[in-house]
CSV table of C-alpha atoms and ligand atoms in Angstrom, one decimal:
chain,number,residue,atom,x,y,z
A,1,MET,CA,-31.3,6.7,35.4
A,2,SER,CA,-31.0,10.2,34.0
A,3,ARG,CA,-28.5,10.2,31.0
A,4,THR,CA,-25.5,12.0,30.5
A,5,ILE,CA,-23.7,13.8,27.8
A,6,THR,CA,-20.1,14.3,27.3
A,7,ALA,CA,-19.7,17.8,25.2
A,8,LYS,CA,-16.3,18.8,23.4
A,9,PHE,CA,-16.0,22.5,22.3
A,10,GLY,CA,-13.7,23.5,19.6
A,11,GLY,CA,-11.2,26.7,19.5
A,12,THR,CA,-13.8,28.8,17.4
A,13,SER,CA,-16.7,27.8,19.9
A,14,LEU,CA,-14.2,29.4,22.9
A,15,ALA,CA,-12.1,32.0,20.9
A,16,ASP,CA,-13.4,34.9,23.1
A,17,ALA,CA,-15.6,36.0,26.0
A,18,SER,CA,-19.0,35.9,23.7
A,19,GLN,CA,-18.3,32.7,22.5
A,20,ILE,CA,-17.7,31.3,25.7
A,21,ARG,CA,-21.0,32.5,26.9
A,22,LYS,CA,-22.7,31.1,23.9
A,23,VAL,CA,-21.2,27.8,25.1
A,24,ALA,CA,-22.4,28.3,28.7
A,25,ASP,CA,-25.9,28.7,27.3
A,26,ILE,CA,-25.8,25.7,25.4
A,27,ILE,CA,-24.2,23.6,28.6
A,28,LYS,CA,-26.8,24.9,30.8
A,29,SER,CA,-29.6,24.4,28.5
A,30,ASN,CA,-29.6,20.6,29.0
A,31,PRO,CA,-28.7,19.3,32.3
A,32,GLU,CA,-27.5,16.3,31.1
A,33,ARG,CA,-24.5,17.7,29.8
A,34,ARG,CA,-22.3,17.0,32.7
A,35,TYR,CA,-18.7,16.7,31.2
A,36,VAL,CA,-17.1,19.5,29.0
A,37,VAL,CA,-14.0,19.3,27.3
A,38,VAL,CA,-12.4,22.4,26.0
A,39,SER,CA,-9.9,23.5,23.2
A,40,ALA,CA,-7.6,26.4,23.6
A,41,PRO,CA,-9.2,30.0,22.4
A,42,GLY,CA,-9.0,29.7,18.4
A,43,LYS,CA,-9.4,32.1,15.5
A,44,ARG,CA,-11.5,35.0,16.4
A,45,SER,CA,-11.3,36.0,12.6
A,46,SER,CA,-9.6,34.5,9.4
A,47,SER,CA,-6.6,36.7,10.0
A,48,ASP,CA,-6.0,35.8,13.8
A,49,ILE,CA,-3.6,33.2,15.4
A,50,LYS,CA,-4.8,30.5,17.5
A,51,VAL,CA,-3.4,30.6,20.9
A,52,THR,CA,-2.0,27.2,20.4
A,53,ASP,CA,0.0,28.2,17.6
A,54,LEU,CA,1.1,31.1,19.8
A,55,LEU,CA,2.6,28.8,22.3
A,56,TYR,CA,4.3,26.7,19.5
A,57,SER,CA,6.0,30.2,18.4
A,58,CYS,CA,6.6,31.1,22.0
A,59,TYR,CA,8.5,27.6,22.7
A,60,SER,CA,10.5,28.1,19.5
A,61,GLU,CA,11.9,31.4,20.4
A,62,PHE,CA,12.4,30.1,23.9
A,63,ALA,CA,14.3,27.2,22.7
A,64,LYS,CA,16.6,29.2,20.3
A,65,GLY,CA,17.3,31.8,23.0
A,66,ASP,CA,15.2,34.4,21.1
A,67,GLU,CA,13.3,36.8,23.0
A,68,TYR,CA,10.1,35.1,23.6
A,69,SER,CA,8.3,37.8,25.9
A,70,GLY,CA,6.6,39.5,23.1
A,71,THR,CA,4.8,36.5,22.1
A,72,LEU,CA,3.8,35.6,25.9
A,73,ALA,CA,2.6,38.8,26.3
A,74,LYS,CA,0.2,38.2,23.6
A,75,ILE,CA,-1.3,35.1,24.9
A,76,LYS,CA,-1.6,36.7,28.5
A,77,GLU,CA,-3.6,39.3,26.5
A,78,ARG,CA,-6.1,36.7,24.9
A,79,TYR,CA,-6.6,35.3,28.2
A,80,ALA,CA,-7.0,38.7,30.1
A,81,GLU,CA,-9.6,39.8,27.7
A,82,ILE,CA,-11.5,36.6,28.2
A,83,VAL,CA,-11.6,36.6,31.8
A,84,SER,CA,-12.5,40.5,31.8
A,85,GLY,CA,-15.3,39.9,29.2
A,86,LEU,CA,-16.6,37.1,31.5
A,87,GLY,CA,-16.4,39.3,34.5
A,88,ILE,CA,-14.9,36.6,36.4
A,89,THR,CA,-12.2,36.7,39.3
A,90,PHE,CA,-9.3,35.0,37.7
A,91,ASP,CA,-5.6,36.1,38.1
A,92,VAL,CA,-4.1,35.3,34.6
A,93,GLY,CA,-1.2,37.2,35.6
A,94,ALA,CA,-0.3,34.8,38.1
A,95,GLU,CA,-1.0,31.7,35.8
A,96,ILE,CA,1.2,33.1,33.4
A,97,GLU,CA,4.1,33.7,35.7
A,98,ARG,CA,3.8,30.1,36.8
A,99,ILE,CA,4.1,28.6,33.3
A,100,GLU,CA,7.2,31.1,32.8
A,101,ASP,CA,8.7,29.6,35.6
A,102,GLU,CA,8.1,26.1,34.6
A,103,LEU,CA,9.3,26.9,31.1
A,104,ARG,CA,12.8,28.1,32.4
A,105,ARG,CA,12.9,24.5,33.4
A,106,TYR,CA,13.1,23.5,30.2
A,107,PRO,CA,10.1,21.3,29.7
A,108,PRO,CA,9.3,19.4,26.4
A,109,ALA,CA,7.5,21.6,23.8
A,110,ASP,CA,4.4,19.7,24.5
A,111,TYR,CA,4.1,21.2,28.2
A,112,LEU,CA,3.8,24.4,27.0
A,113,ALA,CA,1.5,23.8,24.0
A,114,SER,CA,-0.7,22.1,26.7
A,115,ARG,CA,-1.2,25.2,28.6
A,116,GLY,CA,-3.9,26.9,26.0
A,117,GLU,CA,-6.5,24.2,26.8
A,118,TYR,CA,-5.3,23.9,30.8
A,119,LEU,CA,-6.2,27.9,31.2
A,120,ASN,CA,-9.2,27.6,28.8
A,121,ALA,CA,-10.6,24.7,31.1
A,122,LYS,CA,-10.0,26.7,34.4
A,123,ILE,CA,-11.5,29.8,33.2
A,124,THR,CA,-14.5,28.0,31.5
A,125,ALA,CA,-14.8,26.1,34.8
A,126,SER,CA,-14.8,29.2,37.0
A,127,PHE,CA,-17.4,30.8,34.6
A,128,LEU,CA,-19.8,27.8,34.9
A,129,GLY,CA,-19.1,27.4,38.6
A,130,TRP,CA,-17.9,23.8,37.7
A,131,THR,CA,-15.1,21.8,38.9
A,132,PHE,CA,-12.0,21.6,37.1
A,133,VAL,CA,-10.3,18.4,36.5
A,134,ASP,CA,-6.8,18.5,35.1
A,135,ALA,CA,-6.3,16.0,32.1
A,136,ALA,CA,-2.8,15.1,33.3
A,137,GLU,CA,-4.2,13.4,36.6
A,138,VAL,CA,-6.4,11.3,34.5
A,139,ILE,CA,-5.0,10.8,30.7
A,140,PHE,CA,-2.0,8.8,30.2
A,141,PHE,CA,0.5,7.5,27.9
A,142,ASP,CA,2.7,4.8,28.1
A,143,ASP,CA,6.7,4.7,28.1
A,144,ASN,CA,6.5,4.4,24.2
A,145,GLY,CA,4.3,7.7,24.1
A,146,HIS,CA,1.1,5.7,23.3
A,147,PHE,CA,-2.2,6.5,24.9
A,148,ASP,CA,-3.0,4.1,27.5
A,149,GLY,CA,-6.3,3.3,27.1
A,150,GLU,CA,-6.8,0.9,30.2
A,151,ARG,CA,-5.3,3.2,32.8
A,152,THR,CA,-7.0,6.4,31.6
A,153,PHE,CA,-10.6,4.7,31.3
A,154,MET,CA,-10.2,3.6,35.1
A,155,ALA,CA,-8.6,6.9,36.0
A,156,VAL,CA,-11.2,9.2,34.3
A,157,ASN,CA,-14.1,7.2,35.7
A,158,ALA,CA,-13.0,7.2,39.3
A,159,LYS,CA,-12.0,10.6,39.3
A,160,LEU,CA,-15.3,11.6,37.8
A,161,ARG,CA,-17.9,9.5,39.1
A,162,ASP,CA,-18.4,11.6,42.1
A,163,ILE,CA,-18.3,15.0,40.4
A,164,PRO,CA,-21.6,16.1,38.9
A,165,HIS,CA,-20.1,18.5,36.4
A,166,ALA,CA,-16.7,18.9,35.3
A,167,VAL,CA,-14.6,20.8,33.0
A,168,ILE,CA,-11.5,19.0,31.7
A,169,PRO,CA,-9.0,20.2,29.3
A,170,GLY,CA,-8.3,18.6,25.9
A,171,PHE,CA,-5.2,17.7,24.0
A,172,TYR,CA,-2.9,16.5,26.5
A,173,GLY,CA,-2.3,13.9,29.3
A,174,SER,CA,1.0,13.0,31.2
A,175,MET,CA,3.7,10.3,30.6
A,176,PRO,CA,4.7,7.8,32.9
A,177,ASP,CA,7.4,10.2,34.5
A,178,GLY,CA,4.8,12.7,35.0
A,179,SER,CA,5.8,15.2,32.1
A,180,ILE,CA,3.3,16.2,29.7
A,181,LYS,CA,2.5,14.8,26.4
A,182,THR,CA,-0.1,16.3,23.7
A,183,PHE,CA,-2.0,14.2,21.1
A,184,SER,CA,-1.3,15.2,17.6
A,185,ARG,CA,-3.3,18.7,16.4
A,186,GLY,CA,-7.0,18.8,16.8
A,187,GLY,CA,-6.4,16.1,19.6
A,188,SER,CA,-8.8,17.7,21.8
A,189,ASP,CA,-11.7,16.0,19.9
A,190,ILE,CA,-9.6,12.5,21.2
A,191,THR,CA,-10.0,13.6,24.9
A,192,GLY,CA,-13.6,14.4,24.5
A,193,SER,CA,-14.3,10.8,23.3
A,194,ILE,CA,-12.1,9.5,25.9
A,195,VAL,CA,-14.2,11.1,28.6
A,196,ALA,CA,-17.5,10.2,27.0
A,197,ARG,CA,-16.3,6.6,26.8
A,198,SER,CA,-14.8,6.5,30.5
A,199,THR,CA,-18.0,8.4,31.6
A,200,GLN,CA,-20.3,5.6,29.8
A,201,SER,CA,-21.9,8.9,28.3
A,202,ASP,CA,-25.0,8.4,26.4
A,203,ILE,CA,-23.9,10.7,23.7
A,204,TYR,CA,-20.5,12.4,22.6
A,205,GLU,CA,-21.5,16.1,21.3
A,206,ASN,CA,-18.7,17.8,19.4
A,207,TRP,CA,-19.5,21.3,19.2
A,208,THR,CA,-17.8,23.3,16.4
A,209,ASP,CA,-18.3,26.1,13.8
A,210,VAL,CA,-20.3,24.3,11.0
A,211,SER,CA,-23.6,22.4,11.4
A,212,GLY,CA,-21.9,19.2,11.0
A,213,MET,CA,-20.0,17.0,8.6
A,214,LEU,CA,-20.5,18.4,5.0
A,215,SER,CA,-20.5,15.9,2.0
A,216,ALA,CA,-17.5,17.8,0.7
A,217,ASP,CA,-14.9,20.3,1.5
A,218,PRO,CA,-16.6,23.7,1.6
A,219,ARG,CA,-13.8,25.5,0.4
A,220,ILE,CA,-14.1,23.5,-2.8
A,221,VAL,CA,-17.9,22.9,-3.4
A,222,ASP,CA,-20.1,25.8,-2.8
A,223,ARG,CA,-22.3,25.0,0.2
A,224,PRO,CA,-22.1,21.1,0.1
A,225,ARG,CA,-25.1,19.2,1.5
A,226,PRO,CA,-24.6,18.5,5.2
A,227,ILE,CA,-24.6,14.8,6.1
A,228,THR,CA,-27.3,14.0,8.6
A,229,HIS,CA,-26.4,10.3,9.4
A,230,ILE,CA,-23.1,8.7,8.7
A,231,THR,CA,-21.6,5.6,10.2
A,232,TYR,CA,-18.3,5.2,12.5
A,233,ASN,CA,-16.7,3.5,9.2
A,234,GLU,CA,-17.7,6.1,6.8
A,235,LEU,CA,-16.5,9.0,9.0
A,236,ARG,CA,-13.2,7.1,9.7
A,237,GLU,CA,-12.5,6.9,6.1
A,238,LEU,CA,-13.6,10.8,5.1
A,239,SER,CA,-11.8,12.1,8.3
A,240,TYR,CA,-8.6,10.2,7.7
A,241,MET,CA,-8.7,11.2,3.8
A,242,GLY,CA,-8.7,15.0,4.8
A,243,ALA,CA,-12.4,15.8,5.9
A,244,SER,CA,-10.8,17.5,8.6
A,245,VAL,CA,-13.8,18.3,11.0
A,246,LEU,CA,-13.1,15.8,13.4
A,247,HIS,CA,-9.8,14.2,14.6
A,248,GLU,CA,-9.4,10.8,12.6
A,249,ASP,CA,-8.7,9.0,15.9
A,250,ALA,CA,-11.6,10.6,17.6
A,251,VAL,CA,-13.9,7.8,16.5
A,252,PHE,CA,-12.0,4.7,18.5
A,253,PRO,CA,-13.0,5.2,22.1
A,254,VAL,CA,-16.7,5.9,21.5
A,255,ARG,CA,-16.9,3.2,18.5
A,256,LYS,CA,-16.1,0.6,21.0
A,257,ALA,CA,-18.7,1.4,23.7
A,258,GLY,CA,-21.2,2.2,20.8
A,259,ILE,CA,-21.6,5.8,22.0
A,260,PRO,CA,-22.9,8.1,19.1
A,261,ILE,CA,-21.2,11.2,18.1
A,262,ASN,CA,-23.2,14.3,17.1
A,263,ILE,CA,-21.4,17.2,15.6
A,264,ARG,CA,-23.0,20.5,16.5
A,265,ASN,CA,-22.7,24.3,15.8
A,266,THR,CA,-22.1,26.4,18.6
A,267,ASN,CA,-23.1,29.2,16.4
A,268,SER,CA,-26.3,27.7,15.2
A,269,PRO,CA,-27.5,25.5,18.1
A,270,ASP,CA,-30.7,24.4,17.1
A,271,ASP,CA,-29.5,22.8,13.9
A,272,PRO,CA,-29.2,18.9,14.3
A,273,GLY,CA,-25.8,18.8,13.0
A,274,THR,CA,-24.3,15.1,12.1
A,275,LEU,CA,-25.1,11.9,13.9
A,276,ILE,CA,-22.5,9.2,13.8
A,277,ALA,CA,-23.3,5.7,15.0
A,278,ALA,CA,-22.6,2.1,14.1
A,279,SER,CA,-25.4,1.8,11.6
A,280,ILE,CA,-28.1,4.0,10.4
A,281,PRO,CA,-31.6,4.4,12.0
A,282,GLU,CA,-34.4,2.7,10.1
A,283,GLY,CA,-36.3,4.7,7.7
A,284,ILE,CA,-33.4,7.2,6.8
A,285,LYS,CA,-33.0,7.5,3.3
A,286,ARG,CA,-29.3,8.1,2.1
A,287,SER,CA,-27.7,8.1,-1.4
A,288,PRO,CA,-25.1,4.9,-2.1
A,289,VAL,CA,-22.4,8.0,-1.6
A,290,THR,CA,-22.1,9.7,1.6
A,291,GLY,CA,-19.1,11.9,1.0
A,292,ILE,CA,-16.1,12.9,-0.8
A,293,ALA,CA,-12.6,14.0,0.6
A,294,GLY,CA,-9.0,13.7,-0.5
A,295,ARG,CA,-5.9,15.3,-0.1
A,296,LYS,CA,-2.8,16.4,-2.3
A,297,GLY,CA,0.8,15.6,-1.7
A,298,PHE,CA,1.4,12.0,-2.8
A,299,THR,CA,4.0,9.9,-4.9
A,300,SER,CA,3.5,6.7,-6.4
A,301,ILE,CA,6.2,4.4,-6.8
A,302,ARG,CA,5.3,2.0,-9.5
A,303,ILE,CA,7.3,-1.4,-10.2
A,304,GLU,CA,7.1,-3.6,-13.0
A,305,LYS,CA,8.5,-7.0,-13.2
A,306,SER,CA,7.7,-9.6,-15.6
A,307,GLN,CA,6.0,-12.6,-13.7
A,308,MET,CA,6.1,-10.8,-10.5
A,309,ASN,CA,3.1,-12.9,-9.5
A,310,GLY,CA,5.0,-16.2,-9.6
A,311,GLU,CA,7.4,-14.6,-6.9
A,312,THR,CA,6.3,-15.5,-3.8
A,313,GLY,CA,6.7,-12.5,-1.0
A,314,PHE,CA,7.4,-10.1,-3.8
A,315,GLY,CA,4.6,-7.8,-2.2
A,316,ALA,CA,5.9,-8.3,1.3
A,317,ARG,CA,9.4,-7.4,0.5
A,318,LEU,CA,8.6,-4.3,-1.3
A,319,LEU,CA,6.5,-3.0,1.6
A,320,TYR,CA,9.1,-4.1,3.8
A,321,ILE,CA,11.6,-1.8,2.3
A,322,PHE,CA,9.0,1.4,3.0
A,323,ALA,CA,8.5,-0.1,6.7
A,324,ARG,CA,12.1,-0.2,7.5
A,325,ASN,CA,12.8,3.3,6.3
A,326,SER,CA,9.8,4.4,8.4
A,327,ILE,CA,7.3,5.6,5.5
A,328,PRO,CA,3.9,4.3,6.2
A,329,PHE,CA,2.4,3.2,2.8
A,330,GLU,CA,-1.3,4.6,1.7
A,331,HIS,CA,-2.2,2.4,-1.1
A,332,CYS,CA,-0.9,-0.4,-2.7
A,333,PRO,CA,-2.9,-1.0,-6.2
A,334,THR,CA,-1.7,-4.2,-7.8
A,335,GLY,CA,-1.6,-5.6,-11.4
A,336,ILE,CA,-0.6,-8.8,-12.7
A,337,ASP,CA,3.1,-7.8,-13.4
A,338,THR,CA,3.1,-4.4,-11.7
A,339,ILE,CA,2.5,-3.0,-8.2
A,340,SER,CA,2.3,0.6,-7.3
A,341,VAL,CA,3.1,1.9,-3.5
A,342,VAL,CA,1.6,5.3,-2.8
A,343,VAL,CA,3.2,7.4,-0.1
A,344,SER,CA,3.5,10.8,1.4
A,345,SER,CA,5.6,12.7,-0.6
A,346,SER,CA,7.3,14.5,2.0
A,347,ALA,CA,8.0,11.1,3.7
A,348,PHE,CA,9.2,9.6,0.2
A,349,ASP,CA,11.5,12.8,-0.7
A,350,ALA,CA,13.2,12.3,2.8
A,351,LYS,CA,14.3,8.9,1.9
A,352,ARG,CA,14.0,8.9,-1.9
A,353,GLU,CA,17.9,7.5,-2.6
A,354,GLU,CA,17.9,4.8,0.1
A,355,ILE,CA,14.6,3.4,-1.1
A,356,LEU,CA,15.4,3.6,-4.8
A,357,ARG,CA,18.7,1.8,-3.8
A,358,GLU,CA,16.7,-0.9,-1.8
A,359,LEU,CA,14.3,-1.7,-4.6
A,360,LYS,CA,16.7,-2.2,-7.0
A,361,ASN,CA,19.3,-4.4,-4.9
A,362,GLU,CA,16.4,-6.4,-3.4
A,363,LEU,CA,13.8,-6.5,-5.9
A,364,SER,CA,15.7,-6.5,-9.4
A,365,PRO,CA,12.6,-4.8,-11.1
A,366,ASP,CA,12.6,-4.6,-14.8
A,367,PHE,CA,11.4,-0.8,-14.4
A,368,VAL,CA,10.5,1.6,-11.9
A,369,MET,CA,8.6,4.8,-12.2
A,370,ILE,CA,7.8,7.6,-9.8
A,371,GLU,CA,4.9,9.9,-10.1
A,372,LYS,CA,4.8,12.8,-8.1
A,373,ASN,CA,2.3,15.5,-7.2
A,374,LEU,CA,-0.8,13.2,-7.0
A,375,ALA,CA,-3.8,13.8,-5.0
A,376,VAL,CA,-6.0,11.0,-3.7
A,377,ILE,CA,-9.5,11.4,-3.6
A,378,ALA,CA,-12.3,8.9,-1.6
A,379,VAL,CA,-15.8,8.5,-2.7
A,380,VAL,CA,-17.2,6.9,0.6
A,381,GLY,CA,-20.2,5.2,1.1
A,382,GLU,CA,-21.8,2.0,2.6
A,383,GLY,CA,-24.7,2.1,0.2
A,384,MET,CA,-22.1,1.7,-2.8
A,385,ILE,CA,-21.9,-2.2,-2.2
A,386,SER,CA,-25.5,-2.7,-3.2
A,387,THR,CA,-25.7,0.0,-5.9
A,388,ARG,CA,-24.8,-1.1,-9.4
A,389,GLY,CA,-22.8,1.3,-11.5
A,390,THR,CA,-21.7,3.5,-9.1
A,391,ALA,CA,-17.9,3.1,-10.3
A,392,ALA,CA,-19.1,3.6,-13.8
A,393,LYS,CA,-20.7,7.0,-12.7
A,394,ILE,CA,-17.4,8.2,-10.8
A,395,PHE,CA,-15.2,7.5,-13.8
A,396,GLY,CA,-17.8,8.9,-16.4
A,397,ALA,CA,-17.6,12.2,-14.2
A,398,LEU,CA,-14.2,12.2,-14.1
A,399,ALA,CA,-14.0,11.8,-17.9
A,400,GLU,CA,-16.4,14.4,-18.5
A,401,ALA,CA,-14.3,17.1,-16.6
A,402,GLY,CA,-11.3,15.9,-18.6
A,403,VAL,CA,-9.6,14.4,-15.9
A,404,ASN,CA,-6.7,12.0,-16.3
A,405,ILE,CA,-7.2,9.1,-13.6
A,406,ARG,CA,-3.6,8.0,-12.4
A,407,MET,CA,-5.1,5.5,-10.0
A,408,ILE,CA,-7.8,3.2,-8.9
A,409,ASP,CA,-8.2,1.4,-5.7
A,410,GLN,CA,-11.1,0.0,-4.1
A,411,GLY,CA,-11.1,-0.7,-0.3
A,412,SER,CA,-11.7,-4.3,0.6
A,413,ASP,CA,-14.7,-3.4,2.5
A,414,GLU,CA,-16.2,-2.1,-0.6
A,415,MET,CA,-17.2,1.0,0.9
A,416,ASN,CA,-15.0,3.3,-0.7
A,417,ILE,CA,-13.0,3.9,-4.2
A,418,ILE,CA,-9.8,5.7,-4.0
A,419,ILE,CA,-8.8,7.5,-7.2
A,420,GLY,CA,-5.3,9.3,-7.9
A,421,VAL,CA,-5.3,12.2,-10.2
A,422,ASP,CA,-2.8,15.0,-10.6
A,423,GLU,CA,-2.6,17.5,-7.9
A,424,ALA,CA,-3.6,20.0,-10.6
A,425,ASP,CA,-7.0,18.4,-11.2
A,426,TYR,CA,-7.8,18.1,-7.5
A,427,GLU,CA,-10.4,20.7,-7.1
A,428,LYS,CA,-12.1,19.8,-10.6
A,429,SER,CA,-12.2,16.4,-9.5
A,430,ILE,CA,-14.0,17.0,-6.3
A,431,THR,CA,-16.5,19.2,-7.9
A,432,ALA,CA,-17.3,16.9,-10.7
A,433,LEU,CA,-17.5,13.9,-8.3
A,434,TYR,CA,-19.9,16.0,-6.1
A,435,GLY,CA,-21.9,17.0,-8.9
A,436,ALA,CA,-22.7,13.5,-10.2
A,437,MET,CA,-22.8,11.5,-7.0
A,438,ILE,CA,-24.4,13.8,-4.6
A,439,GLY,CA,-25.4,17.2,-5.4
B,1,ADP,P1,-12.6,23.0,16.1
B,1,ADP,O1,-11.8,24.2,16.5
B,1,ADP,O2,-14.3,23.3,16.5
B,1,ADP,O3,-12.1,21.6,16.2
B,1,ADP,P2,-12.0,22.5,13.4
B,1,ADP,O4,-11.3,23.6,12.5
B,1,ADP,O5,-10.8,21.4,13.9
B,1,ADP,O6,-13.1,23.0,14.5
B,1,ADP,O7,-12.9,21.6,12.6
B,1,ADP,C1,-14.1,22.4,11.4
B,1,ADP,C2,-13.8,22.6,10.4
B,1,ADP,O8,-13.4,21.7,9.5
B,1,ADP,C3,-14.6,23.6,9.6
B,1,ADP,O9,-14.7,25.0,9.9
B,1,ADP,C4,-14.4,23.3,8.1
B,1,ADP,O10,-14.1,24.6,7.7
B,1,ADP,C5,-13.6,22.4,8.4
B,1,ADP,N1,-13.9,21.3,7.2
B,1,ADP,C6,-13.1,20.5,6.4
B,1,ADP,N2,-13.8,19.6,5.5
B,1,ADP,C7,-15.0,19.3,6.2
B,1,ADP,C8,-16.0,18.6,6.0
B,1,ADP,N3,-16.2,17.7,5.3
B,1,ADP,N4,-17.5,19.2,6.6
B,1,ADP,C9,-17.4,20.0,7.5
B,1,ADP,N5,-16.3,20.9,7.9
B,1,ADP,C10,-15.3,20.5,7.1
B,2,LIG,N1,-5.7,23.3,20.4
B,2,LIG,C1,-5.1,22.3,20.1
B,2,LIG,C2,-4.8,22.5,18.4
B,2,LIG,O1,-4.9,23.6,18.2
B,2,LIG,C3,-5.9,20.8,20.0
B,2,LIG,C4,-7.4,21.2,19.5
B,2,LIG,O2,-7.7,22.5,19.2
B,2,LIG,O3,-8.3,20.2,19.4
B,2,LIG,O4,-4.4,21.8,17.7
B,3,MG,MG1,-10.7,20.4,15.6
């Protein structure tokens, strides 16, 4: 049986007609690439605006009763340029009119946001001469707005089974009432993963503007080493922690089916990119640390109470206070008489007074200390488990760089060490860690 590839192309890969031509060349160069998932047109230069952002602006102008026709005209212009550059017959004006008619019926913002990928998929399908399959017909959410995997996998499979080549818009699906709902930003990566899984593809290719996942943020470290092989688990840790090349939820559908992901560069299609799978193939040598990623914008709430350990359920009651206020906790390092909860600063600031009151009333702590402006960095690598001295090296590198470590936490799977530092020390810490562990 011949192999099947699902290929997802991101916004910069489809930003204009010349990029779409490159994409078509990539697709046509391998007949195994049968299912293509597309994003909306992204930035053509660093100062450009993504079509999705224009659509959100347009919706907010509309919702406020402001003039939105200028923004809608810009969107129309982006597609008109693409269509004329590709030399295809495609009535952009009629499509935009239909979208505007729908807008006047006050759909949710997600409807308008989704039209970026909808139009781009229709145009790409027309240029390739392939079938367009609307994601609204095959990707489903349940009444609570959660992705409905079972229904979706069956629908995608049934729809695509007899279609040899299809283009599917990323980023959105539909609610049980038929209204459009999107995933969170960057969600076309999730659609690609869902299509790969549902069609039992042999590989999920994710085409973007870098030659794979890099071992650190290229905006901080100068030309960080590319990662050639990485496991799903490591990727999940790194993308959750801020290595934003792939949406953090995109790994789930393909991981379940054991389908590898290959991140590739549309502008450099011969580069092998990064291969993501359950395990690393025999014979591939890797260093103990695979990558480093981090994020700013955290607050730590540190609670001290003598003999806390003797109080059954203290930790549970503490975390419940955060849960009740809808604040997810990121980390929870503990000492004998201390426990800290690390949460996003923006979420905490909105509920600060309630949380402090409830902590005092329900836990009677001796001391509560709030530390703001915390950055959290993850050093990730499955090889760390079997390599002695990794932690010492990490702390040594930070000490040498003059960084004050404010929190340390180790994932229970021992494949990551999480370090909290002042936001002001974030870039310096990443650079020092990269130099010591990878570079
Ligand atoms: P697309 O539009 O193709 O989905 P994204 O902008 O979502 O692309 O993701 C690719 C970008 O992710 C790169 O251009 C790069 O700037 C950024 N990035 C951040 N961290 C990393 C990393 N560790 N490795 C590779 N790229 C990264
Ligand atoms: N176009 C959407 C966004 O900008 C989805 C995506 O590109 O994956 O977030
Ligand atoms: Mg993306």
